[in-house]
């Protein structure tokens, strides 16, 4: 019975995932957009990333202890930027993508325009929905986070990070769009570099921010569909023409 129960539960999860994917394809197939169903990553023991901890210490005027016997940190090494994971990994920027895919099993989708379908929006905060987007010869990290910025009032924060340097990030513009029940909401901005830390972007509010009631207006049976489009910035395009 235990074996049957576990197998039956796995089958139900698979049917639910396929049903969500079918609904998304039916809605967005007319636009010719690729759809990726993204399941939440929920952690009851939320551990802030090292960059967030360092930022908090700096704001409080607390400097990290200095031990002269420790090796000097290589400035070219990048810590793991995957939210909701206290990951000790660090490496060069060129291998961040392979680390995220192999260690944290983050999916990657290719295409000029895609649809990010986040499931189970009702889960308690903190919860993240993460996917990588390959476009225009670069890789981007889309993070949708449910977080309580004020106690008892969860909000949704969506941002696009370039897996590259801030200079490279300035060459692009990303657009996030919600469209349902004759309502449309757009957010357009320059992506931030993954070197700048996802936590600081959310703290600054430099992203798409939805309160719970607004997210419910655009959700469908607990799932939220976000259209994503990435283009080269106008300044970069004009310089290329010259």
PDB file of N, CA and C in Angstrom, residues 153-204:
ATOM      1  N   UNK A 153       2.345  40.698   5.281  1.00  0.00           N
ATOM      2  CA  UNK A 153       1.953  41.249   3.974  1.00  0.00           C
ATOM      3  C   UNK A 153       2.940  40.777   2.910  1.00  0.00           C
ATOM      4  N   UNK A 154       2.762  39.570   2.376  1.00  0.00           N
ATOM      5  CA  UNK A 154       3.681  39.060   1.347  1.00  0.00           C
ATOM      6  C   UNK A 154       3.505  39.807   0.031  1.00  0.00           C
ATOM      7  N   UNK A 155       4.598  39.952  -0.681  1.00  0.00           N
ATOM      8  CA  UNK A 155       4.612  40.578  -1.998  1.00  0.00           C
ATOM      9  C   UNK A 155       5.389  39.687  -2.956  1.00  0.00           C
ATOM     10  N   UNK A 156       5.158  39.926  -4.252  1.00  0.00           N
ATOM     11  CA  UNK A 156       5.879  39.202  -5.295  1.00  0.00           C
ATOM     12  C   UNK A 156       6.834  40.164  -5.989  1.00  0.00           C
ATOM     13  N   UNK A 157       8.076  39.716  -6.162  1.00  0.00           N
ATOM     14  CA  UNK A 157       9.117  40.523  -6.801  1.00  0.00           C
ATOM     15  C   UNK A 157       9.680  39.733  -7.972  1.00  0.00           C
ATOM     16  N   UNK A 158       9.681  40.337  -9.156  1.00  0.00           N
ATOM     17  CA  UNK A 158      10.197  39.676 -10.353  1.00  0.00           C
ATOM     18  C   UNK A 158      11.286  40.549 -10.967  1.00  0.00           C
ATOM     19  N   UNK A 159      12.429  39.939 -11.251  1.00  0.00           N
ATOM     20  CA  UNK A 159      13.529  40.685 -11.843  1.00  0.00           C
ATOM     21  C   UNK A 159      14.317  39.788 -12.785  1.00  0.00           C
ATOM     22  N   UNK A 160      15.021  40.415 -13.711  1.00  0.00           N
ATOM     23  CA  UNK A 160      15.859  39.714 -14.678  1.00  0.00           C
ATOM     24  C   UNK A 160      17.305  40.125 -14.447  1.00  0.00           C
ATOM     25  N   UNK A 161      18.174  39.129 -14.263  1.00  0.00           N
ATOM     26  CA  UNK A 161      19.587  39.374 -14.021  1.00  0.00           C
ATOM     27  C   UNK A 161      20.394  38.789 -15.181  1.00  0.00           C
ATOM     28  N   UNK A 162      21.360  39.555 -15.672  1.00  0.00           N
ATOM     29  CA  UNK A 162      22.264  39.036 -16.706  1.00  0.00           C
ATOM     30  C   UNK A 162      23.404  38.292 -16.045  1.00  0.00           C
ATOM     31  N   UNK A 163      23.688  37.089 -16.534  1.00  0.00           N
ATOM     32  CA  UNK A 163      24.855  36.351 -16.053  1.00  0.00           C
ATOM     33  C   UNK A 163      26.055  36.899 -16.827  1.00  0.00           C
ATOM     34  N   UNK A 164      26.497  38.049 -16.376  1.00  0.00           N
ATOM     35  CA  UNK A 164      27.565  38.795 -17.031  1.00  0.00           C
ATOM     36  C   UNK A 164      27.896  40.017 -16.202  1.00  0.00           C
ATOM     37  N   UNK A 165      28.673  40.917 -16.758  1.00  0.00           N
ATOM     38  CA  UNK A 165      29.129  42.109 -16.049  1.00  0.00           C
ATOM     39  C   UNK A 165      28.088  43.227 -16.142  1.00  0.00           C
ATOM     40  N   UNK A 166      28.149  44.231 -15.262  1.00  0.00           N
ATOM     41  CA  UNK A 166      27.238  45.376 -15.356  1.00  0.00           C
ATOM     42  C   UNK A 166      27.336  46.106 -16.693  1.00  0.00           C
ATOM     43  N   UNK A 167      28.527  46.189 -17.261  1.00  0.00           N
ATOM     44  CA  UNK A 167      28.682  46.835 -18.566  1.00  0.00           C
ATOM     45  C   UNK A 167      27.914  46.087 -19.642  1.00  0.00           C
ATOM     46  N   UNK A 168      27.979  44.758 -19.614  1.00  0.00           N
ATOM     47  CA  UNK A 168      27.218  43.959 -20.575  1.00  0.00           C
ATOM     48  C   UNK A 168      25.731  44.095 -20.342  1.00  0.00           C
ATOM     49  N   UNK A 169      25.310  44.190 -19.089  1.00  0.00           N
ATOM     50  CA  UNK A 169      23.885  44.296 -18.764  1.00  0.00           C
ATOM     51  C   UNK A 169      23.277  45.577 -19.319  1.00  0.00           C
ATOM     52  N   UNK A 170      24.058  46.649 -19.383  1.00  0.00           N
ATOM     53  CA  UNK A 170      23.551  47.923 -19.894  1.00  0.00           C
ATOM     54  C   UNK A 170      23.215  47.873 -21.377  1.00  0.00           C
ATOM     55  N   UNK A 171      23.633  46.838 -22.066  1.00  0.00           N
ATOM     56  CA  UNK A 171      23.348  46.721 -23.496  1.00  0.00           C
ATOM     57  C   UNK A 171      21.974  46.121 -23.790  1.00  0.00           C
ATOM     58  N   UNK A 172      21.228  45.752 -22.745  1.00  0.00           N
ATOM     59  CA  UNK A 172      19.965  45.058 -22.966  1.00  0.00           C
ATOM     60  C   UNK A 172      18.811  45.737 -22.229  1.00  0.00           C
ATOM     61  N   UNK A 173      17.622  45.433 -22.710  1.00  0.00           N
ATOM     62  CA  UNK A 173      16.382  45.850 -22.060  1.00  0.00           C
ATOM     63  C   UNK A 173      15.475  44.634 -21.959  1.00  0.00           C
ATOM     64  N   UNK A 174      14.887  44.427 -20.798  1.00  0.00           N
ATOM     65  CA  UNK A 174      13.960  43.308 -20.651  1.00  0.00           C
ATOM     66  C   UNK A 174      12.553  43.832 -20.325  1.00  0.00           C
ATOM     67  N   UNK A 175      11.564  43.058 -20.752  1.00  0.00           N
ATOM     68  CA  UNK A 175      10.173  43.427 -20.489  1.00  0.00           C
ATOM     69  C   UNK A 175       9.447  42.246 -19.871  1.00  0.00           C
ATOM     70  N   UNK A 176       8.756  42.497 -18.772  1.00  0.00           N
ATOM     71  CA  UNK A 176       7.890  41.513 -18.136  1.00  0.00           C
ATOM     72  C   UNK A 176       6.450  41.976 -18.312  1.00  0.00           C
ATOM     73  N   UNK A 177       5.589  41.060 -18.760  1.00  0.00           N
ATOM     74  CA  UNK A 177       4.205  41.449 -19.055  1.00  0.00           C
ATOM     75  C   UNK A 177       3.226  40.434 -18.474  1.00  0.00           C
ATOM     76  N   UNK A 178       2.218  40.959 -17.780  1.00  0.00           N
ATOM     77  CA  UNK A 178       1.101  40.161 -17.282  1.00  0.00           C
ATOM     78  C   UNK A 178      -0.136  40.547 -18.083  1.00  0.00           C
ATOM     79  N   UNK A 179      -0.872  39.551 -18.554  1.00  0.00           N
ATOM     80  CA  UNK A 179      -2.022  39.830 -19.427  1.00  0.00           C
ATOM     81  C   UNK A 179      -3.109  38.788 -19.154  1.00  0.00           C
ATOM     82  N   UNK A 180      -4.211  39.238 -18.537  1.00  0.00           N
ATOM     83  CA  UNK A 180      -5.307  38.317 -18.249  1.00  0.00           C
ATOM     84  C   UNK A 180      -6.570  39.116 -17.922  1.00  0.00           C
ATOM     85  N   UNK A 181      -7.724  38.574 -18.345  1.00  0.00           N
ATOM     86  CA  UNK A 181      -9.033  39.168 -18.051  1.00  0.00           C
ATOM     87  C   UNK A 181      -9.101  40.645 -18.449  1.00  0.00           C
ATOM     88  N   UNK A 182      -8.641  40.947 -19.650  1.00  0.00           N
ATOM     89  CA  UNK A 182      -8.663  42.294 -20.204  1.00  0.00           C
ATOM     90  C   UNK A 182      -7.871  43.287 -19.347  1.00  0.00           C
ATOM     91  N   UNK A 183      -6.862  42.785 -18.677  1.00  0.00           N
ATOM     92  CA  UNK A 183      -5.948  43.631 -17.902  1.00  0.00           C
ATOM     93  C   UNK A 183      -4.532  43.349 -18.370  1.00  0.00           C
ATOM     94  N   UNK A 184      -3.738  44.402 -18.435  1.00  0.00           N
ATOM     95  CA  UNK A 184      -2.352  44.243 -18.883  1.00  0.00           C
ATOM     96  C   UNK A 184      -1.446  45.101 -18.005  1.00  0.00           C
ATOM     97  N   UNK A 185      -0.356  44.501 -17.588  1.00  0.00           N
ATOM     98  CA  UNK A 185       0.610  45.196 -16.753  1.00  0.00           C
ATOM     99  C   UNK A 185       1.998  44.911 -17.305  1.00  0.00           C
ATOM    100  N   UNK A 186       2.803  45.959 -17.530  1.00  0.00           N
ATOM    101  CA  UNK A 186       4.142  45.803 -18.100  1.00  0.00           C
ATOM    102  C   UNK A 186       5.184  46.441 -17.192  1.00  0.00           C
ATOM    103  N   UNK A 187       6.337  45.799 -17.160  1.00  0.00           N
ATOM    104  CA  UNK A 187       7.510  46.364 -16.499  1.00  0.00           C
ATOM    105  C   UNK A 187       8.670  46.258 -17.475  1.00  0.00           C
ATOM    106  N   UNK A 188       9.350  47.393 -17.717  1.00  0.00           N
ATOM    107  CA  UNK A 188      10.462  47.421 -18.655  1.00  0.00           C
ATOM    108  C   UNK A 188      11.640  48.111 -17.985  1.00  0.00           C
ATOM    109  N   UNK A 189      12.797  47.490 -18.063  1.00  0.00           N
ATOM    110  CA  UNK A 189      13.980  48.048 -17.404  1.00  0.00           C
ATOM    111  C   UNK A 189      15.230  47.417 -17.984  1.00  0.00           C
ATOM    112  N   UNK A 190      16.368  47.954 -17.567  1.00  0.00           N
ATOM    113  CA  UNK A 190      17.660  47.368 -17.908  1.00  0.00           C
ATOM    114  C   UNK A 190      17.975  46.265 -16.903  1.00  0.00           C
ATOM    115  N   UNK A 191      18.362  45.086 -17.347  1.00  0.00           N
ATOM    116  CA  UNK A 191      18.670  44.027 -16.380  1.00  0.00           C
ATOM    117  C   UNK A 191      19.872  44.392 -15.531  1.00  0.00           C
ATOM    118  N   UNK A 192      19.875  43.892 -14.331  1.00  0.00           N
ATOM    119  CA  UNK A 192      21.028  44.078 -13.453  1.00  0.00           C
ATOM    120  C   UNK A 192      21.972  42.894 -13.625  1.00  0.00           C
ATOM    121  N   UNK A 193      23.232  43.112 -13.369  1.00  0.00           N
ATOM    122  CA  UNK A 193      24.213  42.038 -13.436  1.00  0.00           C
ATOM    123  C   UNK A 193      24.037  41.117 -12.239  1.00  0.00           C
ATOM    124  N   UNK A 194      24.274  39.832 -12.450  1.00  0.00           N
ATOM    125  CA  UNK A 194      24.178  38.869 -11.357  1.00  0.00           C
ATOM    126  C   UNK A 194      25.240  39.133 -10.299  1.00  0.00           C
ATOM    127  N   UNK A 195      26.277  39.920 -10.652  1.00  0.00           N
ATOM    128  CA  UNK A 195      27.300  40.294  -9.684  1.00  0.00           C
ATOM    129  C   UNK A 195      26.762  41.251  -8.631  1.00  0.00           C
ATOM    130  N   UNK A 196      25.609  41.899  -8.912  1.00  0.00           N
ATOM    131  CA  UNK A 196      25.060  42.886  -7.994  1.00  0.00           C
ATOM    132  C   UNK A 196      24.165  42.269  -6.926  1.00  0.00           C
ATOM    133  N   UNK A 197      23.840  40.977  -7.007  1.00  0.00           N
ATOM    134  CA  UNK A 197      23.095  40.259  -5.994  1.00  0.00           C
ATOM    135  C   UNK A 197      21.589  40.484  -6.113  1.00  0.00           C
ATOM    136  N   UNK A 198      20.855  39.388  -6.195  1.00  0.00           N
ATOM    137  CA  UNK A 198      19.399  39.441  -6.329  1.00  0.00           C
ATOM    138  C   UNK A 198      18.758  40.084  -5.109  1.00  0.00           C
ATOM    139  N   UNK A 199      19.279  39.790  -3.924  1.00  0.00           N
ATOM    140  CA  UNK A 199      18.687  40.316  -2.700  1.00  0.00           C
ATOM    141  C   UNK A 199      18.701  41.836  -2.662  1.00  0.00           C
ATOM    142  N   UNK A 200      19.786  42.456  -3.117  1.00  0.00           N
ATOM    143  CA  UNK A 200      19.869  43.918  -3.102  1.00  0.00           C
ATOM    144  C   UNK A 200      18.900  44.541  -4.107  1.00  0.00           C
ATOM    145  N   UNK A 201      18.698  43.877  -5.248  1.00  0.00           N
ATOM    146  CA  UNK A 201      17.749  44.382  -6.243  1.00  0.00           C
ATOM    147  C   UNK A 201      16.333  44.396  -5.662  1.00  0.00           C
ATOM    148  N   UNK A 202      15.970  43.315  -4.963  1.00  0.00           N
ATOM    149  CA  UNK A 202      14.641  43.237  -4.362  1.00  0.00           C
ATOM    150  C   UNK A 202      14.498  44.245  -3.227  1.00  0.00           C
ATOM    151  N   UNK A 203      15.547  44.414  -2.433  1.00  0.00           N
ATOM    152  CA  UNK A 203      15.502  45.389  -1.337  1.00  0.00           C
ATOM    153  C   UNK A 203      15.328  46.804  -1.857  1.00  0.00           C
ATOM    154  N   UNK A 204      15.970  47.111  -2.990  1.00  0.00           N
ATOM    155  CA  UNK A 204      15.847  48.439  -3.589  1.00  0.00           C
ATOM    156  C   UNK A 204      14.508  48.638  -4.284  1.00  0.00           C
TER     157      UNK A 204
END
